[in-house]
Amino acid sequence: MSEWTELRLDELGTVERGRSRHRPRNDPGLYGDAMPFFQTGDVKAAVLHMRHPQQWYSNFGVAQSRVWEPGTTCITIAANIADTAVLGTRGCFPDSVLGFTPSEQPEDAYFVKYLLDAHRQRLGDAARGTTQDNLSLDKLLSFRFPVPDATHRSTIVSVLRSVDDLIENNRRLVEVLEAMARSIYREWFVKFRYPGHADVPLVDSALGLIPEGWAVRPLATVAAVNQSSRKPRADESIRYLDISALSEREIGELDAIDGSDAPGRARRELRPGDTVWATVRPNRRAHALVVEPGADWIASTGLAVLTPSDVSSAFLFETSSTPCFSDWLVGRATGSAYPAVRANDFEEALIVVPESGVDALFAKAVSPLHELSWKLRSHSSELAHLRDLLLPKLVTGRIDVSKLNLDALLEGALA
């Protein structure tokens, strides 16, 4: 077993603040396409590496900032405290993010990420203030952490990265599958280049030219909105889906709760093939296809559940994923602080409904993509549970990594 020593982060490398000198920070001149600009939200969203930021700097933005190299560990010290990720590409970040550069071996960038993940609660407690949480550079460097020798650190990183690499690979594959599904939808139902389209003329409709034999109909004619509701029993365990677990085309991890503890909003029943949409702030486009829900899944009444009746679930999901559909919802939303839509706003949305044979061919092509995406996300959740179980024990020495059978653990997680 390796000897462990109490060390500060600056004894493993250099820790410096990001840089964003120009004010105001929302100056449009700062932004362009010259360099990735990673912010605290990008760090929080990353599994391990950051490669695709929400914003990019212009040359002017880069000049007033600092460019960091791949392999830099990013640590948030404001907004969301002590979230971590490793740069997968050159980029800039603001002074609300710290950058750690290892001095002994490149693997230490990942070891420090995992080390801080294991101590996030401790760091978050230290950052709490009377008005705003903040973890300063000096405060972070005042902490000492138990650290093994370089060889042992490298081995720990190898184990944890093998799990995170699988999760990242799954995420990239899901992105490819989702892009394929969207591309097929656009080709068939926006450009009308579906199998057999050359023999079908276009005719006028309320939404412009559409293929002959197709129709423009309110969504209520092909799907039910909020079809089934029930109150959870006090003696059952449920998995509760609310707005916080829903993002664009994705459902996050659902915690199990007792029916007796379920909020009053836990009422919507979910079935395979349903599409769920968040009714609050529809501009966020928080919606997803429910492929294989458990029998214990119950959704919040803050979600609209669309159940297909006269179209395939694949078509219903993709047509309700289009910008036109979300723009309709945004235009119907009421309320200033929390704009929201109602069930009838979904029901009255006009959509182009294809001939049934085309819909059947579309479902045959796209449903397998949706199903595989669901399975990959489920596997990623299981892998994340495994990583979260191993991480605190490995980086604090409670498990000797040399005695760990990772292959067996991975097989169990993916079985």
CSV table of C-alpha atoms in Angstrom, one decimal:
chain,number,residue,atom,x,y,z
A,1,MET,CA,0.0,0.0,0.0
A,2,SER,CA,1.3,3.4,-1.0
A,3,GLU,CA,2.3,6.0,1.7
A,4,TRP,CA,-0.1,8.9,1.8
A,5,THR,CA,0.9,12.5,2.5
A,6,GLU,CA,-1.1,15.6,3.4
A,7,LEU,CA,-0.5,18.1,0.5
A,8,ARG,CA,-1.9,21.4,-0.8
A,9,LEU,CA,-2.9,21.6,-4.5
A,10,ASP,CA,0.0,23.9,-5.2
A,11,GLU,CA,2.4,21.2,-4.1
A,12,LEU,CA,1.1,19.1,-7.0
A,13,GLY,CA,1.2,21.9,-9.6
A,14,THR,CA,0.2,25.5,-10.3
A,15,VAL,CA,-3.2,26.9,-9.5
A,16,GLU,CA,-4.3,30.2,-11.1
A,17,ARG,CA,-7.4,32.1,-11.8
A,18,GLY,CA,-9.0,32.4,-15.2
A,19,ARG,CA,-9.0,35.8,-16.8
A,20,SER,CA,-11.7,38.0,-18.3
A,21,ARG,CA,-10.7,41.6,-17.9
A,22,HIS,CA,-13.0,43.5,-20.2
A,23,ARG,CA,-16.2,45.1,-18.8
A,24,PRO,CA,-19.0,44.8,-19.5
A,25,ARG,CA,-18.7,41.0,-19.7
A,26,ASN,CA,-21.7,40.9,-22.1
A,27,ASP,CA,-20.0,43.2,-24.7
A,28,PRO,CA,-20.9,41.5,-28.1
A,29,GLY,CA,-17.4,42.4,-29.3
A,30,LEU,CA,-16.0,39.7,-27.0
A,31,TYR,CA,-17.7,36.9,-28.8
A,32,GLY,CA,-17.1,35.2,-32.1
A,33,ASP,CA,-15.5,32.0,-33.4
A,34,ALA,CA,-11.8,32.4,-32.6
A,35,MET,CA,-11.5,30.4,-29.3
A,36,PRO,CA,-13.7,28.2,-27.0
A,37,PHE,CA,-14.8,30.2,-24.0
A,38,PHE,CA,-15.7,27.8,-21.1
A,39,GLN,CA,-17.8,29.0,-18.2
A,40,THR,CA,-19.0,27.5,-14.9
A,41,GLY,CA,-22.0,25.9,-16.5
A,42,ASP,CA,-19.8,24.1,-19.0
A,43,VAL,CA,-17.7,22.7,-16.2
A,44,LYS,CA,-20.8,21.5,-14.4
A,45,ALA,CA,-22.2,19.8,-17.5
A,46,ALA,CA,-19.0,17.9,-18.4
A,47,VAL,CA,-18.5,14.2,-17.5
A,48,LEU,CA,-14.7,14.5,-17.7
A,49,HIS,CA,-13.5,16.6,-20.6
A,50,MET,CA,-14.7,20.0,-21.9
A,51,ARG,CA,-14.6,20.4,-25.6
A,52,HIS,CA,-17.8,22.1,-26.8
A,53,PRO,CA,-18.6,25.4,-24.9
A,54,GLN,CA,-21.8,27.3,-25.1
A,55,GLN,CA,-19.9,30.4,-26.3
A,56,TRP,CA,-16.7,31.3,-28.2
A,57,TYR,CA,-14.5,34.3,-27.9
A,58,SER,CA,-13.5,36.6,-30.8
A,59,ASN,CA,-9.9,37.6,-31.3
A,60,PHE,CA,-10.7,40.7,-29.1
A,61,GLY,CA,-12.1,38.3,-26.4
A,62,VAL,CA,-9.0,36.1,-26.5
A,63,ALA,CA,-6.7,39.2,-26.2
A,64,GLN,CA,-8.2,40.3,-22.9
A,65,SER,CA,-8.3,36.7,-21.5
A,66,ARG,CA,-5.8,33.8,-21.3
A,67,VAL,CA,-5.5,30.7,-23.4
A,68,TRP,CA,-5.2,27.4,-21.4
A,69,GLU,CA,-3.9,24.2,-22.9
A,70,PRO,CA,-5.6,20.8,-23.0
A,71,GLY,CA,-5.0,18.8,-19.8
A,72,THR,CA,-5.7,21.8,-17.5
A,73,THR,CA,-8.1,21.0,-14.6
A,74,CYS,CA,-10.9,23.6,-14.3
A,75,ILE,CA,-12.4,24.2,-10.9
A,76,THR,CA,-15.4,26.5,-10.3
A,77,ILE,CA,-15.2,28.9,-7.4
A,78,ALA,CA,-18.5,30.9,-7.9
A,79,ALA,CA,-22.0,30.1,-9.0
A,80,ASN,CA,-21.7,26.3,-8.7
A,81,ILE,CA,-18.9,25.6,-6.2
A,82,ALA,CA,-16.1,23.0,-6.7
A,83,ASP,CA,-17.3,21.5,-9.9
A,84,THR,CA,-14.4,20.2,-12.0
A,85,ALA,CA,-13.6,19.1,-15.6
A,86,VAL,CA,-10.4,18.8,-17.7
A,87,LEU,CA,-9.9,20.8,-20.8
A,88,GLY,CA,-10.0,18.6,-23.9
A,89,THR,CA,-9.1,21.5,-26.2
A,90,ARG,CA,-7.3,24.8,-25.9
A,91,GLY,CA,-9.7,27.5,-24.5
A,92,CYS,CA,-10.3,30.4,-22.2
A,93,PHE,CA,-12.3,30.7,-19.0
A,94,PRO,CA,-13.2,33.6,-16.6
A,95,ASP,CA,-12.0,34.3,-13.1
A,96,SER,CA,-14.9,32.4,-11.7
A,97,VAL,CA,-12.9,29.3,-12.7
A,98,LEU,CA,-9.5,28.2,-11.5
A,99,GLY,CA,-7.0,26.3,-13.6
A,100,PHE,CA,-4.7,23.6,-12.2
A,101,THR,CA,-1.6,22.7,-14.2
A,102,PRO,CA,0.3,19.6,-12.9
A,103,SER,CA,4.0,19.8,-12.3
A,104,GLU,CA,5.0,16.2,-11.9
A,105,GLN,CA,2.9,14.1,-14.4
A,106,PRO,CA,0.0,14.9,-16.8
A,107,GLU,CA,-2.2,12.3,-15.0
A,108,ASP,CA,-2.3,14.5,-12.0
A,109,ALA,CA,-4.7,16.8,-13.8
A,110,TYR,CA,-7.2,14.0,-13.6
A,111,PHE,CA,-6.2,13.0,-10.1
A,112,VAL,CA,-6.8,16.5,-8.8
A,113,LYS,CA,-10.2,16.5,-10.5
A,114,TYR,CA,-11.2,13.3,-8.8
A,115,LEU,CA,-9.7,14.4,-5.5
A,116,LEU,CA,-11.8,17.6,-5.5
A,117,ASP,CA,-14.9,15.6,-6.5
A,118,ALA,CA,-14.4,13.4,-3.4
A,119,HIS,CA,-14.1,16.5,-1.2
A,120,ARG,CA,-16.8,18.7,-2.9
A,121,GLN,CA,-19.0,18.8,0.2
A,122,ARG,CA,-16.1,19.9,2.3
A,123,LEU,CA,-15.2,22.7,-0.2
A,124,GLY,CA,-18.8,23.8,-0.6
A,125,ASP,CA,-19.2,24.1,3.2
A,126,ALA,CA,-16.1,26.3,3.3
A,127,ALA,CA,-17.4,28.5,0.5
A,128,ARG,CA,-20.7,29.4,2.1
A,129,GLY,CA,-21.1,33.1,2.8
A,130,THR,CA,-23.8,35.4,4.1
A,131,THR,CA,-24.8,36.8,0.7
A,132,GLN,CA,-23.1,34.6,-2.0
A,133,ASP,CA,-21.1,31.4,-1.9
A,134,ASN,CA,-17.5,31.8,-3.1
A,135,LEU,CA,-14.4,29.7,-2.9
A,136,SER,CA,-11.4,31.9,-3.3
A,137,LEU,CA,-8.0,30.8,-4.5
A,138,ASP,CA,-6.4,31.4,-1.1
A,139,LYS,CA,-9.2,29.4,0.6
A,140,LEU,CA,-8.7,26.5,-1.7
A,141,LEU,CA,-5.0,26.5,-1.2
A,142,SER,CA,-5.4,26.4,2.5
A,143,PHE,CA,-6.8,22.9,2.3
A,144,ARG,CA,-4.6,19.8,2.7
A,145,PHE,CA,-5.6,16.5,1.1
A,146,PRO,CA,-4.3,13.0,1.6
A,147,VAL,CA,-2.3,12.2,-1.5
A,148,PRO,CA,-0.4,8.9,-2.5
A,149,ASP,CA,2.8,8.7,-4.5
A,150,ALA,CA,2.9,9.4,-8.2
A,151,THR,CA,2.6,5.8,-9.3
A,152,HIS,CA,-0.4,5.2,-7.1
A,153,ARG,CA,-2.0,8.4,-8.3
A,154,SER,CA,-1.6,7.3,-11.9
A,155,THR,CA,-3.2,3.9,-11.2
A,156,ILE,CA,-6.2,5.5,-9.5
A,157,VAL,CA,-6.6,7.8,-12.5
A,158,SER,CA,-6.4,4.8,-14.9
A,159,VAL,CA,-9.3,3.1,-13.1
A,160,LEU,CA,-11.6,6.0,-12.8
A,161,ARG,CA,-10.9,7.3,-16.3
A,162,SER,CA,-11.7,3.9,-17.8
A,163,VAL,CA,-15.2,4.3,-16.4
A,164,ASP,CA,-15.5,8.0,-17.4
A,165,ASP,CA,-14.2,7.3,-20.9
A,166,LEU,CA,-17.0,4.7,-21.4
A,167,ILE,CA,-19.5,7.3,-20.3
A,168,GLU,CA,-18.1,9.9,-22.6
A,169,ASN,CA,-18.1,7.4,-25.5
A,170,ASN,CA,-21.7,6.7,-24.8
A,171,ARG,CA,-22.5,10.4,-24.8
A,172,ARG,CA,-20.8,10.9,-28.1
A,173,LEU,CA,-22.7,8.0,-29.7
A,174,VAL,CA,-26.0,9.3,-28.3
A,175,GLU,CA,-25.2,12.7,-30.0
A,176,VAL,CA,-24.6,10.9,-33.3
A,177,LEU,CA,-27.8,8.9,-33.0
A,178,GLU,CA,-29.9,11.9,-32.1
A,179,ALA,CA,-28.4,13.9,-35.0
A,180,MET,CA,-29.2,11.0,-37.3
A,181,ALA,CA,-32.8,11.0,-36.1
A,182,ARG,CA,-33.2,14.7,-36.6
A,183,SER,CA,-31.6,14.6,-40.0
A,184,ILE,CA,-34.0,11.9,-41.2
A,185,TYR,CA,-36.9,13.9,-39.9
A,186,ARG,CA,-35.8,17.0,-41.7
A,187,GLU,CA,-35.2,15.2,-44.9
A,188,TRP,CA,-38.6,13.4,-44.9
A,189,PHE,CA,-40.9,16.0,-43.3
A,190,VAL,CA,-39.4,19.4,-43.9
A,191,LYS,CA,-37.8,18.9,-47.3
A,192,PHE,CA,-40.3,16.2,-48.2
A,193,ARG,CA,-37.7,13.9,-49.7
A,194,TYR,CA,-39.1,10.7,-48.3
A,195,PRO,CA,-39.2,7.3,-50.0
A,196,GLY,CA,-41.5,7.6,-53.0
A,197,HIS,CA,-41.7,11.4,-52.9
A,198,ALA,CA,-40.9,11.8,-56.6
A,199,ASP,CA,-44.3,10.4,-57.5
A,200,VAL,CA,-46.3,12.5,-55.1
A,201,PRO,CA,-47.2,16.2,-56.0
A,202,LEU,CA,-47.2,19.0,-53.5
A,203,VAL,CA,-50.5,20.8,-52.7
A,204,ASP,CA,-51.4,23.9,-50.7
A,205,SER,CA,-52.2,23.7,-47.0
A,206,ALA,CA,-52.5,26.0,-44.0
A,207,LEU,CA,-48.8,25.5,-43.4
A,208,GLY,CA,-47.7,25.8,-47.0
A,209,LEU,CA,-47.0,23.2,-49.6
A,210,ILE,CA,-47.3,19.5,-48.4
A,211,PRO,CA,-47.4,16.2,-50.2
A,212,GLU,CA,-50.8,15.2,-51.6
A,213,GLY,CA,-52.5,12.8,-49.2
A,214,TRP,CA,-50.9,14.4,-46.1
A,215,ALA,CA,-52.9,16.7,-43.8
A,216,VAL,CA,-52.4,19.7,-41.5
A,217,ARG,CA,-54.2,18.8,-38.2
A,218,PRO,CA,-54.2,19.9,-34.6
A,219,LEU,CA,-52.0,17.7,-32.4
A,220,ALA,CA,-55.0,16.6,-30.4
A,221,THR,CA,-56.3,14.6,-33.4
A,222,VAL,CA,-53.2,12.3,-33.4
A,223,ALA,CA,-52.2,12.3,-29.7
A,224,ALA,CA,-53.7,12.7,-26.2
A,225,VAL,CA,-52.4,15.2,-23.8
A,226,ASN,CA,-52.2,14.2,-20.2
A,227,GLN,CA,-54.3,11.1,-20.8
A,228,SER,CA,-53.8,9.4,-17.5
A,229,SER,CA,-53.3,10.6,-13.9
A,230,ARG,CA,-53.3,9.0,-10.6
A,231,LYS,CA,-52.2,9.8,-7.0
A,232,PRO,CA,-49.3,7.6,-5.7
A,233,ARG,CA,-50.3,5.2,-3.0
A,234,ALA,CA,-48.7,5.8,0.4
A,235,ASP,CA,-47.3,2.3,0.5
A,236,GLU,CA,-45.6,2.3,-2.9
A,237,SER,CA,-42.2,3.5,-4.1
A,238,ILE,CA,-42.1,5.8,-7.1
A,239,ARG,CA,-39.6,7.5,-9.3
A,240,TYR,CA,-40.7,11.1,-9.7
A,241,LEU,CA,-40.0,13.0,-12.9
A,242,ASP,CA,-40.2,16.7,-12.5
A,243,ILE,CA,-38.9,19.7,-14.4
A,244,SER,CA,-35.5,19.6,-12.8
A,245,ALA,CA,-34.8,16.1,-14.3
A,246,LEU,CA,-35.7,17.1,-17.8
A,247,SER,CA,-33.5,18.8,-20.4
A,248,GLU,CA,-33.6,19.0,-24.2
A,249,ARG,CA,-34.2,15.4,-25.5
A,250,GLU,CA,-33.0,13.9,-22.2
A,251,ILE,CA,-34.3,12.7,-18.9
A,252,GLY,CA,-31.8,12.7,-16.0
A,253,GLU,CA,-31.5,10.3,-13.1
A,254,LEU,CA,-34.7,9.9,-11.0
A,255,ASP,CA,-34.5,9.2,-7.3
A,256,ALA,CA,-36.9,6.7,-5.7
A,257,ILE,CA,-39.2,8.2,-3.1
A,258,ASP,CA,-42.0,6.8,-1.0
A,259,GLY,CA,-45.5,7.5,-2.2
A,260,SER,CA,-46.3,9.1,1.2
A,261,ASP,CA,-43.6,11.6,0.5
A,262,ALA,CA,-44.6,12.4,-3.1
A,263,PRO,CA,-45.5,16.0,-3.8
A,264,GLY,CA,-49.0,16.8,-4.8
A,265,ARG,CA,-47.9,17.5,-8.3
A,266,ALA,CA,-46.8,13.8,-8.8
A,267,ARG,CA,-49.8,12.8,-10.9
A,268,ARG,CA,-49.0,12.1,-14.5
A,269,GLU,CA,-48.7,8.5,-15.6
A,270,LEU,CA,-46.1,7.6,-18.1
A,271,ARG,CA,-46.0,4.9,-20.8
A,272,PRO,CA,-43.5,3.7,-23.4
A,273,GLY,CA,-43.7,6.0,-26.4
A,274,ASP,CA,-44.9,9.1,-24.5
A,275,THR,CA,-43.2,12.5,-25.1
A,276,VAL,CA,-42.9,14.7,-22.0
A,277,TRP,CA,-42.6,18.5,-22.3
A,278,ALA,CA,-42.0,21.0,-19.5
A,279,THR,CA,-44.8,23.5,-19.5
A,280,VAL,CA,-42.8,26.2,-17.8
A,281,ARG,CA,-40.4,28.3,-19.9
A,282,PRO,CA,-40.9,26.4,-23.1
A,283,ASN,CA,-38.0,28.4,-24.6
A,284,ARG,CA,-35.7,26.0,-22.7
A,285,ARG,CA,-37.1,23.1,-24.9
A,286,ALA,CA,-37.0,20.7,-22.0
A,287,HIS,CA,-38.6,17.6,-23.5
A,288,ALA,CA,-37.8,13.9,-24.1
A,289,LEU,CA,-39.1,10.7,-25.4
A,290,VAL,CA,-39.9,8.1,-22.8
A,291,VAL,CA,-38.8,4.8,-24.3
A,292,GLU,CA,-38.7,2.3,-21.4
A,293,PRO,CA,-40.1,3.9,-18.2
A,294,GLY,CA,-40.4,1.8,-15.1
A,295,ALA,CA,-43.9,0.9,-13.9
A,296,ASP,CA,-43.1,3.2,-10.9
A,297,TRP,CA,-42.5,6.3,-12.9
A,298,ILE,CA,-44.8,9.3,-12.1
A,299,ALA,CA,-44.4,12.7,-13.7
A,300,SER,CA,-45.2,16.2,-12.3
A,301,THR,CA,-48.2,18.1,-13.4
A,302,GLY,CA,-45.7,20.7,-14.5
A,303,LEU,CA,-45.0,18.4,-17.5
A,304,ALA,CA,-47.3,17.8,-20.4
A,305,VAL,CA,-47.5,14.1,-21.4
A,306,LEU,CA,-48.2,13.5,-25.1
A,307,THR,CA,-49.4,10.0,-25.9
A,308,PRO,CA,-49.6,9.1,-29.6
A,309,SER,CA,-52.9,7.7,-30.9
A,310,ASP,CA,-52.8,8.1,-34.7
A,311,VAL,CA,-49.1,8.5,-35.4
A,312,SER,CA,-46.0,6.7,-34.3
A,313,SER,CA,-44.2,7.7,-31.2
A,314,ALA,CA,-41.1,8.4,-33.2
A,315,PHE,CA,-42.9,10.9,-35.4
A,316,LEU,CA,-44.7,12.5,-32.5
A,317,PHE,CA,-41.5,13.0,-30.6
A,318,GLU,CA,-39.5,14.4,-33.6
A,319,THR,CA,-42.3,16.7,-34.8
A,320,SER,CA,-42.7,18.1,-31.3
A,321,SER,CA,-38.9,18.6,-31.2
A,322,THR,CA,-38.8,21.0,-34.1
A,323,PRO,CA,-38.1,24.8,-33.6
A,324,CYS,CA,-41.6,25.5,-35.2
A,325,PHE,CA,-43.3,23.5,-32.4
A,326,SER,CA,-41.3,25.1,-29.6
A,327,ASP,CA,-41.8,28.6,-31.2
A,328,TRP,CA,-45.6,27.9,-31.1
A,329,LEU,CA,-45.4,27.1,-27.4
A,330,VAL,CA,-43.3,30.2,-26.6
A,331,GLY,CA,-45.9,32.3,-28.5
A,332,ARG,CA,-48.7,30.8,-26.4
A,333,ALA,CA,-47.0,31.1,-23.0
A,334,THR,CA,-48.4,33.4,-20.4
A,335,GLY,CA,-46.8,34.9,-17.3
A,336,SER,CA,-43.9,37.3,-17.0
A,337,ALA,CA,-41.6,35.6,-14.4
A,338,TYR,CA,-42.3,32.0,-15.3
A,339,PRO,CA,-44.0,31.9,-18.8
A,340,ALA,CA,-46.0,28.7,-19.0
A,341,VAL,CA,-48.3,26.9,-21.5
A,342,ARG,CA,-51.4,24.8,-20.9
A,343,ALA,CA,-52.6,21.4,-22.2
A,344,ASN,CA,-54.8,23.1,-24.8
A,345,ASP,CA,-51.7,24.9,-26.2
A,346,PHE,CA,-50.3,21.5,-27.1
A,347,GLU,CA,-53.6,20.2,-28.4
A,348,GLU,CA,-54.1,23.2,-30.7
A,349,ALA,CA,-50.7,23.1,-32.3
A,350,LEU,CA,-50.9,22.5,-36.0
A,351,ILE,CA,-48.6,19.8,-37.4
A,352,VAL,CA,-48.2,18.2,-40.8
A,353,VAL,CA,-49.4,14.6,-40.5
A,354,PRO,CA,-47.9,12.2,-43.1
A,355,GLU,CA,-49.7,9.4,-44.9
A,356,SER,CA,-49.6,6.3,-42.6
A,357,GLY,CA,-47.3,4.3,-44.8
A,358,VAL,CA,-44.6,7.0,-44.7
A,359,ASP,CA,-45.0,7.3,-40.9
A,360,ALA,CA,-44.6,3.5,-40.5
A,361,LEU,CA,-41.4,3.6,-42.6
A,362,PHE,CA,-40.1,6.5,-40.5
A,363,ALA,CA,-40.8,4.7,-37.3
A,364,LYS,CA,-39.0,1.6,-38.7
A,365,ALA,CA,-35.9,3.8,-39.5
A,366,VAL,CA,-35.8,6.0,-36.4
A,367,SER,CA,-37.2,4.0,-33.5
A,368,PRO,CA,-34.1,1.9,-33.2
A,369,LEU,CA,-32.0,5.1,-32.9
A,370,HIS,CA,-34.2,6.3,-30.1
A,371,GLU,CA,-34.1,2.9,-28.4
A,372,LEU,CA,-30.3,2.7,-28.6
A,373,SER,CA,-30.0,6.2,-27.2
A,374,TRP,CA,-32.1,5.3,-24.3
A,375,LYS,CA,-30.1,2.2,-23.5
A,376,LEU,CA,-26.8,4.0,-23.8
A,377,ARG,CA,-28.0,6.7,-21.4
A,378,SER,CA,-29.2,4.0,-19.0
A,379,HIS,CA,-25.8,2.3,-19.2
A,380,SER,CA,-24.1,5.6,-18.6
A,381,SER,CA,-26.2,6.1,-15.4
A,382,GLU,CA,-25.1,2.7,-14.2
A,383,LEU,CA,-21.5,3.5,-14.9
A,384,ALA,CA,-21.8,6.8,-13.1
A,385,HIS,CA,-23.1,5.0,-10.1
A,386,LEU,CA,-20.1,2.7,-10.2
A,387,ARG,CA,-17.7,5.6,-10.5
A,388,ASP,CA,-19.4,7.6,-7.7
A,389,LEU,CA,-19.1,4.5,-5.5
A,390,LEU,CA,-15.4,3.9,-6.3
A,391,LEU,CA,-14.2,7.5,-6.4
A,392,PRO,CA,-14.2,8.6,-2.8
A,393,LYS,CA,-12.8,5.2,-1.6
A,394,LEU,CA,-10.0,5.2,-4.1
A,395,VAL,CA,-8.8,8.8,-3.7
A,396,THR,CA,-8.9,8.5,0.1
A,397,GLY,CA,-7.1,5.1,0.3
A,398,ARG,CA,-10.1,3.2,1.7
A,399,ILE,CA,-9.8,0.8,-1.3
A,400,ASP,CA,-6.4,-0.6,-2.4
A,401,VAL,CA,-6.5,-0.1,-6.2
A,402,SER,CA,-4.1,-3.0,-6.7
A,403,LYS,CA,-6.8,-5.4,-5.4
A,404,LEU,CA,-9.6,-4.0,-7.5
A,405,ASN,CA,-11.2,-6.2,-10.2
A,406,LEU,CA,-12.4,-3.5,-12.5
A,407,ASP,CA,-13.4,-5.8,-15.4
A,408,ALA,CA,-15.8,-7.7,-13.1
A,409,LEU,CA,-17.3,-4.4,-11.9
A,410,LEU,CA,-17.8,-3.1,-15.4
A,411,GLU,CA,-19.4,-6.3,-16.5
A,412,GLY,CA,-21.8,-6.0,-13.6
A,413,ALA,CA,-22.6,-2.4,-14.4
A,414,LEU,CA,-23.3,-3.2,-18.1
A,415,ALA,CA,-25.1,-6.6,-17.6
